[in-house]
mmCIF file of C-alpha atoms in Angstrom:
data_model
loop_
_atom_site.group_PDB
_atom_site.id
_atom_site.type_symbol
_atom_site.label_atom_id
_atom_site.label_comp_id
_atom_site.label_asym_id
_atom_site.label_seq_id
_atom_site.Cartn_x
_atom_site.Cartn_y
_atom_site.Cartn_z
ATOM 1 C CA MET A 1 162.587 244.436 191.234
ATOM 2 C CA THR A 2 161.291 241.711 188.915
ATOM 3 C CA PHE A 3 158.789 244.122 187.392
ATOM 4 C CA VAL A 4 161.538 246.704 186.747
ATOM 5 C CA LYS A 5 163.708 244.120 184.970
ATOM 6 C CA VAL A 6 160.838 242.961 182.783
ATOM 7 C CA ALA A 7 159.836 246.556 181.994
ATOM 8 C CA LEU A 8 163.399 247.447 180.961
ATOM 9 C CA ALA A 9 163.702 244.343 178.785
ATOM 10 C CA PHE A 10 160.321 245.122 177.228
ATOM 11 C CA ALA A 11 161.361 248.717 176.454
ATOM 12 C CA LEU A 12 164.673 247.565 174.944
ATOM 13 C CA LEU A 13 162.916 244.998 172.774
ATOM 14 C CA CYS A 14 160.359 247.492 171.483
ATOM 15 C CA GLY A 15 163.084 250.054 170.766
ATOM 16 C CA SER A 16 165.064 247.533 168.737
ATOM 17 C CA LEU A 17 162.031 246.438 166.730
ATOM 18 C CA LEU A 18 161.046 250.044 166.028
ATOM 19 C CA LEU A 19 164.244 250.417 163.989
ATOM 20 C CA TYR A 20 162.853 247.888 161.538
ATOM 21 C CA ALA A 21 159.109 248.418 161.483
ATOM 22 C CA GLN A 22 156.264 250.705 162.469
ATOM 23 C CA PRO A 23 154.226 248.481 164.790
ATOM 24 C CA GLY A 24 150.571 247.754 164.532
ATOM 25 C CA ILE A 25 148.843 248.359 167.861
ATOM 26 C CA GLU A 26 145.700 246.545 168.962
ATOM 27 C CA LEU A 27 143.425 246.919 171.980
ATOM 28 C CA HIS A 28 142.320 243.561 173.407
ATOM 29 C CA GLY A 29 139.633 242.726 175.937
ATOM 30 C CA GLY A 30 137.400 239.816 176.824
ATOM 31 C CA LEU A 31 136.803 236.627 178.805
ATOM 32 C CA THR A 32 139.413 234.651 180.769
ATOM 33 C CA SER A 33 138.702 231.088 181.908
ATOM 34 C CA SER A 34 141.345 229.803 184.333
ATOM 35 C CA VAL A 35 142.094 226.881 186.622
ATOM 36 C CA ILE A 36 145.139 225.621 188.530
ATOM 37 C CA LYS A 37 146.606 222.226 187.653
ATOM 38 C CA VAL A 38 148.018 220.400 190.687
ATOM 39 C CA LYS A 39 150.536 217.562 190.929
ATOM 40 C CA ALA A 40 151.901 216.032 194.127
ATOM 41 C CA GLU A 41 155.655 215.917 194.676
ATOM 42 C CA ASN A 42 157.409 212.599 195.349
ATOM 43 C CA GLY A 43 156.667 211.352 198.857
ATOM 44 C CA ASN A 44 153.431 213.319 199.200
ATOM 45 C CA SER A 45 150.580 210.836 199.711
ATOM 46 C CA SER A 46 147.917 213.440 200.544
ATOM 47 C CA SER A 47 144.839 213.836 198.369
ATOM 48 C CA PRO A 48 145.291 216.637 195.833
ATOM 49 C CA PRO A 49 143.161 219.752 196.252
ATOM 50 C CA SER A 50 140.056 220.012 194.117
ATOM 51 C CA PHE A 51 139.866 223.058 191.841
ATOM 52 C CA VAL A 52 137.185 224.231 189.414
ATOM 53 C CA ARG A 53 137.382 226.906 186.724
ATOM 54 C CA ARG A 54 136.985 230.601 187.423
ATOM 55 C CA TYR A 55 135.718 233.048 184.787
ATOM 56 C CA SER A 56 136.907 236.637 184.729
ATOM 57 C CA PHE A 57 138.322 239.258 182.326
ATOM 58 C CA HIS A 58 141.480 240.597 180.693
ATOM 59 C CA LEU A 59 142.438 243.895 179.039
ATOM 60 C CA GLY A 60 145.591 244.961 177.264
ATOM 61 C CA LEU A 61 147.562 246.344 174.332
ATOM 62 C CA LEU A 62 149.489 244.260 171.804
ATOM 63 C CA ALA A 63 152.084 245.578 169.342
ATOM 64 C CA SER A 64 152.819 243.700 166.100
ATOM 65 C CA PHE A 65 156.161 244.230 164.319
ATOM 66 C CA PRO A 66 156.196 242.903 160.708
ATOM 67 C CA VAL A 67 159.105 240.635 159.788
ATOM 68 C CA SER A 68 157.776 239.757 156.331
ATOM 69 C CA GLU A 69 154.466 239.874 154.480
ATOM 70 C CA LEU A 70 153.359 236.660 156.213
ATOM 71 C CA SER A 71 155.055 236.840 159.614
ATOM 72 C CA ALA A 72 155.501 239.191 162.550
ATOM 73 C CA ILE A 73 156.701 239.431 166.139
ATOM 74 C CA GLU A 74 154.144 240.456 168.758
ATOM 75 C CA THR A 75 154.615 241.734 172.281
ATOM 76 C CA GLY A 76 152.522 243.746 174.701
ATOM 77 C CA LEU A 77 151.052 244.131 178.170
ATOM 78 C CA TYR A 78 147.884 242.569 179.578
ATOM 79 C CA LEU A 79 146.107 242.917 182.905
ATOM 80 C CA SER A 80 144.542 239.500 183.476
ATOM 81 C CA SER A 81 142.322 238.374 186.344
ATOM 82 C CA ARG A 82 142.684 234.638 186.900
ATOM 83 C CA GLY A 83 142.288 232.194 189.769
ATOM 84 C CA THR A 84 140.172 229.200 190.705
ATOM 85 C CA THR A 85 137.639 227.885 193.210
ATOM 86 C CA VAL A 86 139.187 225.837 196.032
ATOM 87 C CA GLU A 87 137.546 222.940 197.834
ATOM 88 C CA ASN A 88 138.483 220.393 200.579
ATOM 89 C CA ASN A 89 140.887 222.515 202.674
ATOM 90 C CA ALA A 90 143.330 222.968 199.834
ATOM 91 C CA PHE A 91 144.966 226.110 201.141
ATOM 92 C CA TRP A 92 147.493 225.342 203.865
ATOM 93 C CA GLY A 93 148.273 228.145 206.283
ATOM 94 C CA PHE A 94 144.931 229.882 205.744
ATOM 95 C CA ASP A 95 141.577 229.216 207.410
ATOM 96 C CA ILE A 96 139.782 228.593 204.113
ATOM 97 C CA THR A 97 137.655 225.527 203.303
ATOM 98 C CA LEU A 98 135.762 226.754 200.237
ATOM 99 C CA SER A 99 136.847 229.876 198.460
ATOM 100 C CA SER A 100 137.128 231.659 195.159
ATOM 101 C CA ILE A 101 140.758 232.690 194.730
ATOM 102 C CA SER A 102 141.405 235.779 192.608
ATOM 103 C CA ILE A 103 144.947 235.985 191.193
ATOM 104 C CA ASN A 104 145.740 239.027 189.063
ATOM 105 C CA TYR A 105 148.705 239.139 186.702
ATOM 106 C CA ILE A 106 150.494 241.595 184.435
ATOM 107 C CA GLU A 107 151.288 239.491 181.366
ATOM 108 C CA VAL A 108 154.149 240.175 178.943
ATOM 109 C CA PRO A 109 153.949 237.870 175.882
ATOM 110 C CA PHE A 110 156.595 237.482 173.162
ATOM 111 C CA LEU A 111 154.981 235.774 170.180
ATOM 112 C CA PHE A 112 155.945 234.717 166.672
ATOM 113 C CA THR A 113 153.031 234.874 164.216
ATOM 114 C CA LEU A 114 152.217 233.473 160.785
ATOM 115 C CA GLU A 115 149.349 234.800 158.673
ATOM 116 C CA PRO A 116 148.264 232.243 156.046
ATOM 117 C CA GLY A 117 145.165 233.578 154.316
ATOM 118 C CA GLY A 118 142.953 235.700 156.547
ATOM 119 C CA PHE A 119 143.953 233.979 159.786
ATOM 120 C CA LYS A 120 146.844 234.496 162.176
ATOM 121 C CA LEU A 121 148.573 231.680 164.068
ATOM 122 C CA PHE A 122 150.762 232.610 167.033
ATOM 123 C CA ALA A 123 152.880 230.958 169.713
ATOM 124 C CA GLY A 124 155.616 231.916 172.151
ATOM 125 C CA PRO A 125 156.661 232.402 175.768
ATOM 126 C CA GLN A 126 154.954 234.721 178.228
ATOM 127 C CA TYR A 127 156.146 236.063 181.572
ATOM 128 C CA SER A 128 153.375 236.818 184.068
ATOM 129 C CA ILE A 129 154.050 239.130 187.017
ATOM 130 C CA LEU A 130 151.916 238.644 190.123
ATOM 131 C CA ALA A 131 149.939 241.815 190.884
ATOM 132 C CA SER A 132 147.634 240.553 193.648
ATOM 133 C CA ALA A 133 146.094 237.408 195.139
ATOM 134 C CA LYS A 134 143.047 237.293 197.416
ATOM 135 C CA ALA A 135 140.633 234.717 198.829
ATOM 136 C CA GLU A 136 137.420 235.803 200.553
ATOM 137 C CA GLY A 137 138.934 239.282 200.955
ATOM 138 C CA GLU A 138 142.114 237.972 202.618
ATOM 139 C CA ASP A 139 145.447 238.926 201.059
ATOM 140 C CA ILE A 140 147.280 235.683 200.188
ATOM 141 C CA LYS A 141 149.881 237.156 197.830
ATOM 142 C CA ARG A 142 152.762 235.992 200.050
ATOM 143 C CA ALA A 143 151.834 232.364 199.279
ATOM 144 C CA PHE A 144 152.556 232.776 195.559
ATOM 145 C CA GLU A 145 155.650 233.254 193.431
ATOM 146 C CA THR A 146 156.194 236.827 192.203
ATOM 147 C CA GLY A 147 156.283 235.707 188.576
ATOM 148 C CA ASN A 148 156.042 232.649 186.367
ATOM 149 C CA LEU A 149 156.874 231.536 182.831
ATOM 150 C CA GLU A 150 154.112 230.329 180.521
ATOM 151 C CA LEU A 151 153.477 229.200 176.948
ATOM 152 C CA ARG A 152 150.879 231.165 174.984
ATOM 153 C CA TYR A 153 149.477 230.036 171.622
ATOM 154 C CA GLY A 154 146.328 230.276 169.514
ATOM 155 C CA PHE A 155 144.820 231.919 166.459
ATOM 156 C CA ALA A 156 143.177 235.200 165.483
ATOM 157 C CA PHE A 157 141.368 236.916 162.630
ATOM 158 C CA GLN A 158 140.878 240.547 161.642
ATOM 159 C CA ALA A 159 138.022 242.143 159.667
ATOM 160 C CA ASN A 160 138.785 245.811 159.042
ATOM 161 C CA LYS A 161 139.495 247.276 162.496
ATOM 162 C CA PHE A 162 137.687 244.644 164.575
ATOM 163 C CA GLY A 163 138.724 241.050 165.097
ATOM 164 C CA GLY A 164 138.715 238.063 167.409
ATOM 165 C CA ARG A 165 141.413 236.077 169.181
ATOM 166 C CA LEU A 166 141.521 232.741 171.008
ATOM 167 C CA SER A 167 144.553 232.151 173.245
ATOM 168 C CA PHE A 168 145.618 229.147 175.317
ATOM 169 C CA ILE A 169 148.006 229.603 178.265
ATOM 170 C CA ASN A 170 149.929 226.713 179.824
ATOM 171 C CA GLY A 171 152.063 227.288 182.916
ATOM 172 C CA LEU A 172 155.690 226.117 182.723
ATOM 173 C CA THR A 173 156.801 227.027 186.262
ATOM 174 C CA ASP A 174 155.199 226.660 189.706
ATOM 175 C CA ILE A 175 153.079 229.509 191.054
ATOM 176 C CA TYR A 176 152.614 228.390 194.678
ATOM 177 C CA LYS A 177 155.244 228.346 197.447
ATOM 178 C CA ASN A 178 154.596 224.860 198.800
ATOM 179 C CA PRO A 179 157.232 222.114 198.347
ATOM 180 C CA GLU A 180 154.642 219.322 198.631
ATOM 181 C CA TRP A 181 152.678 220.356 195.548
ATOM 182 C CA ARG A 182 153.319 221.680 192.060
ATOM 183 C CA TRP A 183 150.743 224.290 191.045
ATOM 184 C CA LYS A 184 150.679 225.557 187.464
ATOM 185 C CA ASN A 185 148.386 228.026 185.745
ATOM 186 C CA ASN A 186 146.130 226.876 182.932
ATOM 187 C CA ALA A 187 143.802 229.226 181.068
ATOM 188 C CA TYR A 188 142.206 230.213 177.815
ATOM 189 C CA THR A 189 141.059 233.672 176.725
ATOM 190 C CA ILE A 190 138.536 234.888 174.169
ATOM 191 C CA SER A 191 139.271 238.448 173.056
ATOM 192 C CA ILE A 192 137.609 241.100 170.949
ATOM 193 C CA THR A 193 140.358 243.118 169.259
ATOM 194 C CA TYR A 194 140.403 246.632 167.818
ATOM 195 C CA ALA A 195 143.212 247.863 165.556
ATOM 196 C CA LEU A 196 144.386 251.293 166.721
ATOM 197 C CA VAL A 197 147.327 251.434 164.273
ATOM 198 C CA LYS A 198 148.017 249.280 161.212
ATOM 199 C CA PRO A 199 151.516 247.707 161.021
ATOM 200 C CA LYS A 200 153.968 248.910 158.387
ATOM 201 C CA SER A 201 157.475 247.722 157.542
ATOM 202 C CA THR A 202 159.878 250.670 157.521
ATOM 203 C CA ALA A 203 162.419 248.609 155.617
ATOM 204 C CA LYS A 204 159.925 248.135 152.807
ATOM 205 C CA SER A 205 158.989 251.824 152.877
ATOM 206 C CA LYS A 206 162.609 252.962 152.649
ATOM 207 C CA LYS A 207 163.211 250.622 149.717
ATOM 208 C CA SER A 208 160.208 252.021 147.858
ATOM 209 C CA ASP A 209 161.411 255.593 148.503
ATOM 210 C CA VAL A 210 164.677 255.055 146.603
ATOM 211 C CA PRO A 211 164.388 256.805 143.200
ATOM 212 C CA HIS A 212 164.661 254.575 140.142
ATOM 213 C CA ARG A 213 167.202 255.561 137.511
ATOM 214 C CA THR A 214 166.288 255.108 133.886
ATOM 215 C CA LEU A 215 168.613 254.558 130.956
ATOM 216 C CA ASP A 216 168.515 257.165 128.215
#
């Protein structure tokens, strides 16, 4: 149900933006480095679980809708494999003492961008939908929230059709269903980008199509 709501909102947003601009579309893929930040709730005196970073991949499409010559709105869909390595019996309810946890998300970012010079700066919220969660082959999806809100920001550059992008992702809501601990995602991604379609403002195009009248 959550996925359907996000998909409908995403389609409505794209439809509205299409009235103003022809979007640029980029293919993104690359490295994801992720870890889970843990904080104990009040009254919990237990030692926090020990996590280390996990390295994986991401792949997706991003659409860029020009707002002006120097700014744009970006949104898209990513498949991102995240997770962490767990130590010291961190996972309650599962017989796991040392495990690599794989948590896969469908990410839907909504970003505002500025392009001073040849670089692009971006920031905005992102909603990540839980696709799967496994540890040592065991399905642990039921232990996690179905979705979470995050902040995504970073910078990018483009040289002809190819470019690069560095993104930082900070979790804003809890991902784990345990009242004694607050688990939040934390990650960064390094992407190689390829421009499939260049962005174009339809408002600017329509203005340029209006014939100019000259005085005799």
